[in-house]
Amino acid sequence: MAIDSQTATTPTPTTTDPTTGLRAGAAGSERLTGRAKLVLFVLCAAQFMVALDFSVLNVALPVLGKDLGLSRSALQWAVTAFALPSGGFLLLFGRIADLYGRKKLFLLGLALFGAASLLATLAWNPASFLAGRALQGLGAAVIVPTGMSLLTTTFPEGPLRDKAVGISGTLLSLGFTIGMVLGGVMTDTLGWRSTMGLLSVTAVIVLALALAPGLLPESRTPDRPRLDVPGAVTVTGGLLALIYSLSSAAQRGFGGVDVWGTLLAGLALLVAFAVVESKAPAPLVSLPMLKRRTIAWGNFAGLVTFSMMSTVVFVLTLYLQEALGLSSFRTGLVFGVQGIASAFAGSFAPKVIGRFGARRTLTGSLLGQGLFTAALLAVGADSGALVATVAVSVASMFHLGAIISYGLTVTSGVLDAEQGLATGLVTTTQQVGLTIGIPLLGVLATTQTSLFGGVRTVLLADAALVVAAAVLVGVGLGAGLGAGRTRKA
């Protein structure tokens, strides 16, 4: 089983897969045909839409709450209602897609997300709005792992997959960033309802549903074992409880009995899940698979890069608006520059991975993210918008490299029959990472007497954790200093 294997240098005949349109030329000159580009467009557009929807609502919450009659304390449910199902059901739907067909489930997820977006847009009271958000999260839990597994099974391991995952990772990062920028503009000009349905329903969903049936190949596990129901129940319940407790902690701190109760319940269910999987004849998650260095350390790196960068964005928003007094629009411009920098990084990240391999790129990207997070400590209490913009933009470039290379590290060398499981782990790591960073570190910025002092404390801890993770991942993956891809059995 090859990991980070180098593109063959022996000339091979040019062949084209009639289903996907992927063309492999001689001497590693693999390129995408027009049909393959359309396949990539559909899959990446769906991922971009989910990322955009995750972040676009944030700045609209105060207006939304007044319009629908949601109290300030209840506003967290606008975010939590999406986060719970989108994170809790990822592993389950990734495995169901392996067994019953990734394309079918992907199309079902698109339709569900579109209908849920329409419900949230037309919401007439808090209950209808939160129901729409929860169904959006459920649709996202279907779209994200199936879209990623369709991408990794459609594009063969090597330069083509590097390029495809690079584009997907770039759009994922841009979706979160653009959502933050667009949220304020759309709320001011078109109202909060536009953040729910205007982009996702009228543009991406309709277009993707029109193109996907004729473009995407169907794929599933050749032999169809029975679904591991006990494993599905324990892991889904554990993730739901964990995400709920951490989402609540982000809003109210860790003092509540319900926060600690659901946290302990979630951990207990995840332990039960590990026990169930060790005895199941057809486990939802193969424990030997989790013992692979690339999967274990790759997902650890993903957890760190997502959780720590989400924390940076959170505390930097506080710093720019409350310490420097920047308006929402000017703060959005800072993150707009960050998004452009991420897009730039995504355009050359596959070339870096092709030169140094995914594991060394992952280690180096984590190190760069940590160092430029530390550079944010140079900002002052009453100045430093330019320093903050430059430092967070460069940190985000390394963050984007980490996103792409950790996805490739985890899925490289995995059989097609297990790609739904592997990509389910990737996307679950992503969702949990986005959830845990702010309650674990961001609370330090809001509970200290001095906001600026709290921001510096968070940034210092954040940078130290990312640099430490880079060292651990480098050692764990055996990422040496030599250049080029290496072949591992």
Tab-separated table of C-alpha atoms in Angstrom:
chain	number	residue	atom	x	y	z
A	1	MET	CA	0.000	0.000	0.000
A	2	ALA	CA	1.721	3.145	-1.222
A	3	ILE	CA	1.845	6.292	0.852
A	4	ASP	CA	3.143	9.500	-0.745
A	5	SER	CA	4.323	7.469	-3.723
A	6	GLN	CA	6.155	9.344	-6.459
A	7	THR	CA	4.603	9.692	-9.887
A	8	ALA	CA	6.075	7.079	-12.182
A	9	THR	CA	8.759	8.267	-14.559
A	10	THR	CA	8.326	5.431	-17.061
A	11	PRO	CA	6.253	6.605	-20.076
A	12	THR	CA	2.774	5.104	-20.148
A	13	PRO	CA	0.071	5.203	-22.803
A	14	THR	CA	-2.462	7.972	-22.535
A	15	THR	CA	-5.808	6.663	-21.275
A	16	THR	CA	-9.083	8.319	-20.423
A	17	ASP	CA	-11.654	7.039	-17.974
A	18	PRO	CA	-14.964	7.362	-19.849
A	19	THR	CA	-16.886	7.857	-16.596
A	20	THR	CA	-14.882	10.645	-15.021
A	21	GLY	CA	-12.915	12.023	-17.935
A	22	LEU	CA	-9.612	11.715	-16.091
A	23	ARG	CA	-6.748	11.460	-18.498
A	24	ALA	CA	-3.356	10.079	-17.537
A	25	GLY	CA	-0.537	11.002	-19.855
A	26	ALA	CA	3.085	10.032	-20.032
A	27	ALA	CA	5.761	10.783	-17.475
A	28	GLY	CA	3.326	12.016	-14.844
A	29	SER	CA	1.782	14.578	-17.215
A	30	GLU	CA	-1.656	13.854	-15.805
A	31	ARG	CA	-4.211	16.526	-16.564
A	32	LEU	CA	-7.917	17.097	-16.196
A	33	THR	CA	-10.290	16.927	-19.128
A	34	GLY	CA	-13.251	19.252	-19.399
A	35	ARG	CA	-15.583	16.612	-17.924
A	36	ALA	CA	-13.275	16.012	-14.974
A	37	LYS	CA	-13.183	19.757	-14.300
A	38	LEU	CA	-16.980	19.773	-14.143
A	39	VAL	CA	-16.904	16.867	-11.673
A	40	LEU	CA	-14.446	18.809	-9.529
A	41	PHE	CA	-16.581	21.946	-9.819
A	42	VAL	CA	-19.733	20.185	-8.552
A	43	LEU	CA	-17.966	18.554	-5.598
A	44	CYS	CA	-16.056	21.687	-4.581
A	45	ALA	CA	-19.080	23.968	-5.003
A	46	ALA	CA	-21.036	21.829	-2.545
A	47	GLN	CA	-18.194	21.941	0.013
A	48	PHE	CA	-17.847	25.713	-0.454
A	49	MET	CA	-21.580	26.181	0.116
A	50	VAL	CA	-21.509	24.275	3.410
A	51	ALA	CA	-18.482	26.235	4.664
A	52	LEU	CA	-20.092	29.523	3.633
A	53	ASP	CA	-23.329	28.677	5.407
A	54	PHE	CA	-21.437	27.718	8.564
A	55	SER	CA	-20.019	31.233	8.978
A	56	VAL	CA	-22.290	33.616	7.059
A	57	LEU	CA	-24.922	33.808	9.801
A	58	ASN	CA	-22.642	34.917	12.650
A	59	VAL	CA	-22.846	38.679	12.180
A	60	ALA	CA	-26.574	38.493	11.401
A	61	LEU	CA	-27.483	36.973	14.786
A	62	PRO	CA	-28.457	40.220	16.619
A	63	VAL	CA	-30.796	41.318	13.799
A	64	LEU	CA	-32.199	37.810	13.423
A	65	GLY	CA	-32.889	37.563	17.141
A	66	LYS	CA	-34.892	40.805	17.184
A	67	ASP	CA	-36.898	39.821	14.114
A	68	LEU	CA	-37.830	36.310	15.285
A	69	GLY	CA	-38.015	37.034	19.009
A	70	LEU	CA	-34.995	34.955	20.026
A	71	SER	CA	-33.500	36.045	23.342
A	72	ARG	CA	-29.780	36.731	23.600
A	73	SER	CA	-29.251	33.510	25.533
A	74	ALA	CA	-31.136	31.547	22.856
A	75	LEU	CA	-29.107	32.952	19.960
A	76	GLN	CA	-26.399	30.335	20.494
A	77	TRP	CA	-28.884	27.743	19.240
A	78	ALA	CA	-28.793	29.318	15.782
A	79	VAL	CA	-25.191	28.085	15.612
A	80	THR	CA	-25.507	24.993	17.819
A	81	ALA	CA	-28.546	23.673	15.913
A	82	PHE	CA	-26.337	23.495	12.806
A	83	ALA	CA	-23.177	22.266	14.548
A	84	LEU	CA	-24.781	19.343	16.404
A	85	PRO	CA	-26.011	17.278	13.430
A	86	SER	CA	-23.290	18.440	11.047
A	87	GLY	CA	-20.598	17.103	13.372
A	88	GLY	CA	-22.456	14.286	15.092
A	89	PHE	CA	-23.580	12.369	12.009
A	90	LEU	CA	-20.485	12.712	9.775
A	91	LEU	CA	-18.973	9.298	10.544
A	92	LEU	CA	-22.334	7.543	10.237
A	93	PHE	CA	-23.194	9.020	6.848
A	94	GLY	CA	-19.651	8.480	5.574
A	95	ARG	CA	-20.033	4.766	6.293
A	96	ILE	CA	-23.594	4.548	4.925
A	97	ALA	CA	-22.266	6.092	1.708
A	98	ASP	CA	-19.556	3.407	1.524
A	99	LEU	CA	-22.189	0.700	1.807
A	100	TYR	CA	-25.127	2.016	-0.218
A	101	GLY	CA	-23.696	4.450	-2.754
A	102	ARG	CA	-21.869	7.755	-2.379
A	103	LYS	CA	-23.499	9.486	-5.331
A	104	LYS	CA	-27.036	8.671	-4.126
A	105	LEU	CA	-26.355	9.976	-0.666
A	106	PHE	CA	-24.583	13.081	-2.006
A	107	LEU	CA	-27.641	14.000	-4.106
A	108	LEU	CA	-29.932	13.343	-1.130
A	109	GLY	CA	-27.774	15.638	1.015
A	110	LEU	CA	-27.934	18.417	-1.580
A	111	ALA	CA	-31.722	18.200	-1.788
A	112	LEU	CA	-32.082	18.163	2.007
A	113	PHE	CA	-29.738	21.136	2.416
A	114	GLY	CA	-31.648	23.112	-0.210
A	115	ALA	CA	-35.042	22.408	1.354
A	116	ALA	CA	-33.699	23.232	4.835
A	117	SER	CA	-32.206	26.513	3.586
A	118	LEU	CA	-35.577	27.466	2.158
A	119	LEU	CA	-37.276	26.654	5.481
A	120	ALA	CA	-34.752	28.774	7.415
A	121	THR	CA	-35.166	31.630	4.928
A	122	LEU	CA	-38.964	31.642	5.268
A	123	ALA	CA	-38.961	30.983	9.045
A	124	TRP	CA	-41.947	32.557	10.813
A	125	ASN	CA	-40.928	31.826	14.416
A	126	PRO	CA	-37.914	30.566	16.393
A	127	ALA	CA	-38.987	26.908	16.173
A	128	SER	CA	-39.234	26.904	12.366
A	129	PHE	CA	-35.895	28.690	12.045
A	130	LEU	CA	-34.053	26.313	14.381
A	131	ALA	CA	-35.647	23.333	12.603
A	132	GLY	CA	-34.298	24.677	9.309
A	133	ARG	CA	-30.836	25.136	10.809
A	134	ALA	CA	-30.840	21.608	12.241
A	135	LEU	CA	-31.874	20.135	8.883
A	136	GLN	CA	-29.164	22.215	7.195
A	137	GLY	CA	-26.651	20.641	9.584
A	138	LEU	CA	-27.992	17.172	8.793
A	139	GLY	CA	-27.677	17.880	5.075
A	140	ALA	CA	-24.123	19.103	5.632
A	141	ALA	CA	-23.314	15.862	7.495
A	142	VAL	CA	-24.312	14.007	4.326
A	143	ILE	CA	-22.678	16.316	1.778
A	144	VAL	CA	-19.248	16.755	3.370
A	145	PRO	CA	-18.079	13.115	3.771
A	146	THR	CA	-19.763	11.874	0.587
A	147	GLY	CA	-18.380	14.781	-1.453
A	148	MET	CA	-14.882	14.217	-0.103
A	149	SER	CA	-15.004	10.444	-0.671
A	150	LEU	CA	-16.339	10.951	-4.213
A	151	LEU	CA	-13.390	13.261	-4.815
A	152	THR	CA	-10.784	10.818	-3.489
A	153	THR	CA	-12.274	7.802	-5.306
A	154	THR	CA	-12.706	9.730	-8.584
A	155	PHE	CA	-9.253	11.303	-8.731
A	156	PRO	CA	-6.376	8.781	-8.518
A	157	GLU	CA	-3.689	9.146	-5.888
A	158	GLY	CA	-0.870	11.366	-7.125
A	159	PRO	CA	-0.782	14.765	-8.884
A	160	LEU	CA	-4.451	14.683	-9.886
A	161	ARG	CA	-5.671	14.049	-6.356
A	162	ASP	CA	-3.184	16.591	-4.970
A	163	LYS	CA	-4.632	19.205	-7.321
A	164	ALA	CA	-8.260	18.254	-6.592
A	165	VAL	CA	-7.829	18.218	-2.812
A	166	GLY	CA	-5.884	21.489	-3.038
A	167	ILE	CA	-8.746	23.209	-4.836
A	168	SER	CA	-11.288	21.716	-2.425
A	169	GLY	CA	-9.290	22.826	0.633
A	170	THR	CA	-8.847	26.328	-0.771
A	171	LEU	CA	-12.580	26.729	-1.391
A	172	LEU	CA	-13.341	25.323	2.057
A	173	SER	CA	-11.134	27.971	3.658
A	174	LEU	CA	-12.510	30.690	1.389
A	175	GLY	CA	-16.059	29.669	2.249
A	176	PHE	CA	-15.511	30.331	5.955
A	177	THR	CA	-13.752	33.632	5.251
A	178	ILE	CA	-16.126	34.932	2.580
A	179	GLY	CA	-19.059	33.986	4.795
A	180	MET	CA	-17.758	36.306	7.507
A	181	VAL	CA	-17.282	39.162	5.019
A	182	LEU	CA	-20.584	38.673	3.189
A	183	GLY	CA	-22.661	38.178	6.316
A	184	GLY	CA	-22.530	41.816	7.379
A	185	VAL	CA	-22.952	43.207	3.857
A	186	MET	CA	-25.928	40.974	3.050
A	187	THR	CA	-27.610	41.620	6.395
A	188	ASP	CA	-27.306	45.401	5.960
A	189	THR	CA	-28.491	45.445	2.339
A	190	LEU	CA	-30.838	42.466	1.897
A	191	GLY	CA	-31.750	41.435	5.455
A	192	TRP	CA	-30.743	38.423	7.514
A	193	ARG	CA	-32.918	36.037	5.477
A	194	SER	CA	-30.590	36.478	2.513
A	195	THR	CA	-27.787	34.828	4.510
A	196	MET	CA	-29.848	31.628	4.729
A	197	GLY	CA	-31.077	30.980	1.223
A	198	LEU	CA	-29.989	33.461	-1.415
A	199	LEU	CA	-26.641	31.855	-2.240
A	200	SER	CA	-27.153	28.215	-1.315
A	201	VAL	CA	-30.650	27.620	-2.742
A	202	THR	CA	-30.821	29.781	-5.845
A	203	ALA	CA	-27.269	29.206	-7.060
A	204	VAL	CA	-25.214	26.272	-5.816
A	205	ILE	CA	-27.939	23.741	-4.956
A	206	VAL	CA	-29.917	24.100	-8.170
A	207	LEU	CA	-26.787	24.028	-10.331
A	208	ALA	CA	-25.226	21.078	-8.502
A	209	LEU	CA	-28.437	19.027	-8.605
A	210	ALA	CA	-28.738	19.718	-12.333
A	211	LEU	CA	-25.167	18.660	-13.148
A	212	ALA	CA	-24.390	15.938	-10.602
A	213	PRO	CA	-26.619	13.046	-11.787
A	214	GLY	CA	-25.014	12.888	-15.222
A	215	LEU	CA	-21.479	13.730	-14.118
A	216	LEU	CA	-20.673	11.883	-10.915
A	217	PRO	CA	-19.790	8.185	-10.974
A	218	GLU	CA	-21.507	5.914	-8.464
A	219	SER	CA	-19.202	4.083	-6.055
A	220	ARG	CA	-19.697	1.822	-3.061
A	221	THR	CA	-18.030	-1.039	-1.225
A	222	PRO	CA	-18.119	-4.158	-3.488
A	223	ASP	CA	-19.314	-6.442	-0.689
A	224	ARG	CA	-22.005	-4.859	1.460
A	225	PRO	CA	-21.629	-5.866	5.127
A	226	ARG	CA	-24.356	-5.016	7.598
A	227	LEU	CA	-24.227	-1.572	9.155
A	228	ASP	CA	-22.668	-1.570	12.620
A	229	VAL	CA	-25.732	-0.222	14.471
A	230	PRO	CA	-24.281	-0.307	18.040
A	231	GLY	CA	-21.186	1.505	16.792
A	232	ALA	CA	-23.326	4.051	14.936
A	233	VAL	CA	-25.442	4.748	18.023
A	234	THR	CA	-22.511	5.169	20.435
A	235	VAL	CA	-20.289	7.297	18.179
A	236	THR	CA	-23.160	9.526	17.019
A	237	GLY	CA	-24.427	9.974	20.575
A	238	GLY	CA	-20.905	10.630	21.834
A	239	LEU	CA	-20.166	13.247	19.173
A	240	LEU	CA	-23.533	14.952	19.673
A	241	ALA	CA	-22.962	15.187	23.442
A	242	LEU	CA	-19.372	16.383	23.006
A	243	ILE	CA	-20.244	19.078	20.467
A	244	TYR	CA	-23.224	20.248	22.542
A	245	SER	CA	-21.125	20.602	25.688
A	246	LEU	CA	-18.323	22.475	23.930
A	247	SER	CA	-20.728	24.725	22.017
A	248	SER	CA	-22.483	25.572	25.294
A	249	ALA	CA	-19.137	26.200	27.006
A	250	ALA	CA	-18.234	28.669	24.259
A	251	GLN	CA	-21.303	30.711	25.197
A	252	ARG	CA	-21.589	30.250	28.966
A	253	GLY	CA	-18.270	28.820	30.143
A	254	PHE	CA	-17.707	25.463	31.842
A	255	GLY	CA	-19.627	26.280	35.019
A	256	GLY	CA	-22.967	24.749	34.041
A	257	VAL	CA	-24.013	21.298	35.241
A	258	ASP	CA	-25.401	20.491	31.776
A	259	VAL	CA	-22.038	21.335	30.184
A	260	TRP	CA	-20.088	18.946	32.406
A	261	GLY	CA	-22.843	16.322	32.314
A	262	THR	CA	-22.989	16.149	28.532
A	263	LEU	CA	-19.189	16.320	28.281
A	264	LEU	CA	-18.776	13.289	30.563
A	265	ALA	CA	-21.634	11.476	28.814
A	266	GLY	CA	-20.016	12.125	25.447
A	267	LEU	CA	-16.647	10.811	26.591
A	268	ALA	CA	-18.296	7.721	28.121
A	269	LEU	CA	-20.136	6.984	24.868
A	270	LEU	CA	-16.932	7.350	22.855
A	271	VAL	CA	-15.196	4.883	25.182
A	272	ALA	CA	-18.158	2.526	24.729
A	273	PHE	CA	-17.801	3.005	20.976
A	274	ALA	CA	-14.162	1.881	21.110
A	275	VAL	CA	-15.198	-1.248	23.049
A	276	VAL	CA	-18.009	-2.017	20.584
A	277	GLU	CA	-15.723	-1.580	17.574
A	278	SER	CA	-13.116	-3.970	19.015
A	279	LYS	CA	-15.708	-6.770	18.966
A	280	ALA	CA	-17.900	-5.927	15.962
A	281	PRO	CA	-17.608	-8.267	12.916
A	282	ALA	CA	-18.007	-5.314	10.506
A	283	PRO	CA	-17.061	-2.241	12.582
A	284	LEU	CA	-18.076	1.277	11.669
A	285	VAL	CA	-14.465	2.307	12.321
A	286	SER	CA	-11.659	-0.175	11.934
A	287	LEU	CA	-9.475	0.184	15.042
A	288	PRO	CA	-6.404	-1.166	13.178
A	289	MET	CA	-7.038	1.601	10.637
A	290	LEU	CA	-6.874	4.189	13.412
A	291	LYS	CA	-3.496	2.788	14.437
A	292	ARG	CA	-1.955	3.741	11.091
A	293	ARG	CA	0.507	6.576	11.569
A	294	THR	CA	-0.856	8.558	8.645
A	295	ILE	CA	-4.440	8.388	9.904
A	296	ALA	CA	-3.742	8.916	13.605
A	297	TRP	CA	-1.187	11.710	13.255
A	298	GLY	CA	-2.871	13.239	10.202
A	299	ASN	CA	-6.151	13.667	12.066
A	300	PHE	CA	-4.332	14.991	15.131
A	301	ALA	CA	-2.739	17.640	12.913
A	302	GLY	CA	-6.128	18.489	11.410
A	303	LEU	CA	-7.663	18.865	14.852
A	304	VAL	CA	-4.902	21.267	15.896
A	305	THR	CA	-4.840	23.397	12.746
A	306	PHE	CA	-8.628	23.896	12.655
A	307	SER	CA	-9.135	24.477	16.381
A	308	MET	CA	-6.230	26.894	16.757
A	309	MET	CA	-6.951	28.958	13.628
A	310	SER	CA	-10.639	29.307	14.544
A	311	THR	CA	-9.461	30.633	17.928
A	312	VAL	CA	-7.145	33.147	16.248
A	313	VAL	CA	-10.009	34.472	14.104
A	314	PHE	CA	-12.243	34.769	17.174
A	315	VAL	CA	-9.799	36.722	19.346
A	316	LEU	CA	-8.563	38.813	16.416
A	317	THR	CA	-12.143	39.905	15.756
A	318	LEU	CA	-12.403	41.035	19.394
A	319	TYR	CA	-9.084	42.857	19.175
A	320	LEU	CA	-9.891	44.690	15.923
A	321	GLN	CA	-13.360	45.813	16.934
A	322	GLU	CA	-13.092	46.362	20.689
A	323	ALA	CA	-9.428	47.300	21.183
A	324	LEU	CA	-8.821	49.198	17.926
A	325	GLY	CA	-12.430	50.300	17.354
A	326	LEU	CA	-12.619	49.102	13.754
A	327	SER	CA	-16.073	48.885	12.201
A	328	SER	CA	-17.577	45.561	11.112
A	329	PHE	CA	-16.898	46.498	7.505
A	330	ARG	CA	-13.192	47.260	8.074
A	331	THR	CA	-12.838	44.112	10.161
A	332	GLY	CA	-14.369	42.210	7.255
A	333	LEU	CA	-11.745	43.701	4.954
A	334	VAL	CA	-8.979	42.273	7.156
A	335	PHE	CA	-10.473	38.815	6.793
A	336	GLY	CA	-10.991	39.472	3.100
A	337	VAL	CA	-7.218	39.922	2.723
A	338	GLN	CA	-6.798	36.729	4.732
A	339	GLY	CA	-9.083	34.932	2.267
A	340	ILE	CA	-7.120	36.179	-0.748
A	341	ALA	CA	-3.894	34.975	0.878
A	342	SER	CA	-5.451	31.556	1.481
A	343	ALA	CA	-6.552	31.318	-2.147
A	344	PHE	CA	-3.030	32.191	-3.248
A	345	ALA	CA	-1.624	29.478	-0.996
A	346	GLY	CA	-4.090	26.949	-2.371
A	347	SER	CA	-2.883	27.577	-5.913
A	348	PHE	CA	0.663	26.460	-5.199
A	349	ALA	CA	0.173	24.045	-2.272
A	350	PRO	CA	-0.192	20.979	-4.576
A	351	LYS	CA	3.181	21.814	-6.158
A	352	VAL	CA	4.807	22.016	-2.732
A	353	ILE	CA	3.225	18.686	-1.784
A	354	GLY	CA	4.416	17.169	-5.058
A	355	ARG	CA	7.962	18.328	-4.275
A	356	PHE	CA	8.207	17.496	-0.573
A	357	GLY	CA	5.385	15.031	0.064
A	358	ALA	CA	2.221	15.497	2.126
A	359	ARG	CA	3.793	14.588	5.471
A	360	ARG	CA	6.683	17.055	5.311
A	361	THR	CA	4.356	19.739	3.961
A	362	LEU	CA	1.975	19.099	6.866
A	363	THR	CA	4.751	19.430	9.439
A	364	GLY	CA	6.127	22.598	7.841
A	365	SER	CA	2.673	24.147	7.486
A	366	LEU	CA	1.885	23.627	11.163
A	367	LEU	CA	5.212	25.167	12.107
A	368	GLY	CA	4.557	28.199	9.892
A	369	GLN	CA	1.046	28.641	11.286
A	370	GLY	CA	2.395	28.591	14.827
A	371	LEU	CA	5.224	31.047	14.166
A	372	PHE	CA	3.031	33.616	12.419
A	373	THR	CA	0.378	33.273	15.118
A	374	ALA	CA	3.173	34.223	17.521
A	375	ALA	CA	3.925	37.219	15.263
A	376	LEU	CA	0.481	38.581	16.168
A	377	LEU	CA	1.917	39.273	19.633
A	378	ALA	CA	3.656	42.282	18.043
A	379	VAL	CA	0.363	44.186	17.770
A	380	GLY	CA	-0.166	47.009	20.247
A	381	ALA	CA	-3.080	47.923	22.482
A	382	ASP	CA	-4.016	50.906	20.311
A	383	SER	CA	-2.318	50.171	16.976
A	384	GLY	CA	-1.355	47.268	14.793
A	385	ALA	CA	-4.131	46.687	12.233
A	386	LEU	CA	-1.538	46.367	9.448
A	387	VAL	CA	0.635	43.973	11.459
A	388	ALA	CA	-2.429	41.940	12.353
A	389	THR	CA	-3.563	41.760	8.716
A	390	VAL	CA	-0.161	40.622	7.437
A	391	ALA	CA	0.492	38.126	10.238
A	392	VAL	CA	-2.949	36.479	10.135
A	393	SER	CA	-2.838	36.317	6.340
A	394	VAL	CA	0.515	34.533	6.285
A	395	ALA	CA	-0.587	32.266	9.144
A	396	SER	CA	-3.685	31.416	7.083
A	397	MET	CA	-1.519	30.534	4.083
A	398	PHE	CA	0.288	27.943	6.198
A	399	HIS	CA	-3.070	26.880	7.674
A	400	LEU	CA	-4.368	26.218	4.162
A	401	GLY	CA	-1.287	24.117	3.436
A	402	ALA	CA	-1.996	22.122	6.601
A	403	ILE	CA	-5.652	21.577	5.596
A	404	ILE	CA	-4.721	20.205	2.180
A	405	SER	CA	-1.778	18.093	3.302
A	406	TYR	CA	-3.588	16.555	6.288
A	407	GLY	CA	-6.471	15.488	4.032
A	408	LEU	CA	-4.024	13.871	1.619
A	409	THR	CA	-2.037	12.278	4.447
A	410	VAL	CA	-5.128	10.618	5.918
A	411	THR	CA	-6.654	9.388	2.639
A	412	SER	CA	-3.478	8.353	0.788
A	413	GLY	CA	-3.070	4.596	0.535
A	414	VAL	CA	-6.629	3.906	1.744
A	415	LEU	CA	-8.635	1.432	-0.328
A	416	ASP	CA	-11.587	2.870	-2.265
A	417	ALA	CA	-13.919	0.694	-0.172
A	418	GLU	CA	-12.778	2.581	2.946
A	419	GLN	CA	-12.590	6.102	1.500
A	420	GLY	CA	-15.962	7.091	3.004
A	421	LEU	CA	-14.682	6.062	6.423
A	422	ALA	CA	-11.343	7.860	5.975
A	423	THR	CA	-12.950	11.052	4.695
A	424	GLY	CA	-15.569	10.799	7.440
A	425	LEU	CA	-12.708	10.893	9.940
A	426	VAL	CA	-11.183	13.885	8.122
A	427	THR	CA	-14.406	15.875	8.153
A	428	THR	CA	-15.301	14.868	11.726
A	429	THR	CA	-11.879	16.088	12.831
A	430	GLN	CA	-12.534	19.340	10.987
A	431	GLN	CA	-15.925	19.873	12.639
A	432	VAL	CA	-14.760	18.979	16.135
A	433	GLY	CA	-11.695	21.200	15.662
A	434	LEU	CA	-13.869	24.157	14.702
A	435	THR	CA	-15.966	23.502	17.800
A	436	ILE	CA	-13.364	23.013	20.538
A	437	GLY	CA	-10.869	25.815	19.904
A	438	ILE	CA	-12.941	28.764	21.093
A	439	PRO	CA	-14.289	27.243	24.328
A	440	LEU	CA	-10.872	25.855	25.280
A	441	LEU	CA	-8.809	28.996	24.611
A	442	GLY	CA	-11.075	31.825	23.464
A	443	VAL	CA	-12.721	32.059	26.865
A	444	LEU	CA	-9.389	33.349	28.230
A	445	ALA	CA	-9.826	36.494	26.154
A	446	THR	CA	-13.291	37.283	27.489
A	447	THR	CA	-12.848	36.489	31.189
A	448	GLN	CA	-9.725	38.546	31.976
A	449	THR	CA	-9.975	42.122	33.248
A	450	SER	CA	-7.991	43.462	30.283
A	451	LEU	CA	-9.296	42.359	26.883
A	452	PHE	CA	-5.950	43.095	25.258
A	453	GLY	CA	-4.131	41.062	27.910
A	454	GLY	CA	-6.564	38.207	27.368
A	455	VAL	CA	-6.031	38.299	23.603
A	456	ARG	CA	-2.243	38.115	24.069
A	457	THR	CA	-2.601	35.182	26.470
A	458	VAL	CA	-4.711	33.280	23.947
A	459	LEU	CA	-2.350	34.017	21.055
A	460	LEU	CA	0.686	32.899	23.059
A	461	ALA	CA	-0.987	29.640	24.118
A	462	ASP	CA	-2.300	29.079	20.586
A	463	ALA	CA	1.119	29.552	18.976
A	464	ALA	CA	2.836	27.299	21.518
A	465	LEU	CA	0.301	24.498	20.973
A	466	VAL	CA	0.628	24.628	17.173
A	467	VAL	CA	4.436	24.608	17.248
A	468	ALA	CA	4.418	21.711	19.725
A	469	ALA	CA	1.969	19.849	17.482
A	470	ALA	CA	4.257	20.413	14.482
A	471	VAL	CA	7.125	18.732	16.325
A	472	LEU	CA	4.954	15.819	17.445
A	473	VAL	CA	3.458	15.303	13.987
A	474	GLY	CA	6.878	15.465	12.340
A	475	VAL	CA	8.217	12.778	14.671
A	476	GLY	CA	5.041	10.694	14.547
A	477	LEU	CA	4.870	10.648	10.757
A	478	GLY	CA	8.599	10.194	10.345
A	479	ALA	CA	8.748	13.299	8.170
A	480	GLY	CA	12.455	13.763	7.548
A	481	LEU	CA	14.273	16.743	6.150
A	482	GLY	CA	14.989	15.229	2.748
A	483	ALA	CA	13.072	16.472	-0.267
A	484	GLY	CA	10.771	14.592	-2.578
A	485	ARG	CA	8.122	11.978	-2.138
A	486	THR	CA	9.063	8.698	-0.530
A	487	ARG	CA	7.513	5.338	-1.068
A	488	LYS	CA	6.270	3.500	1.974
A	489	ALA	CA	4.870	-0.005	2.096
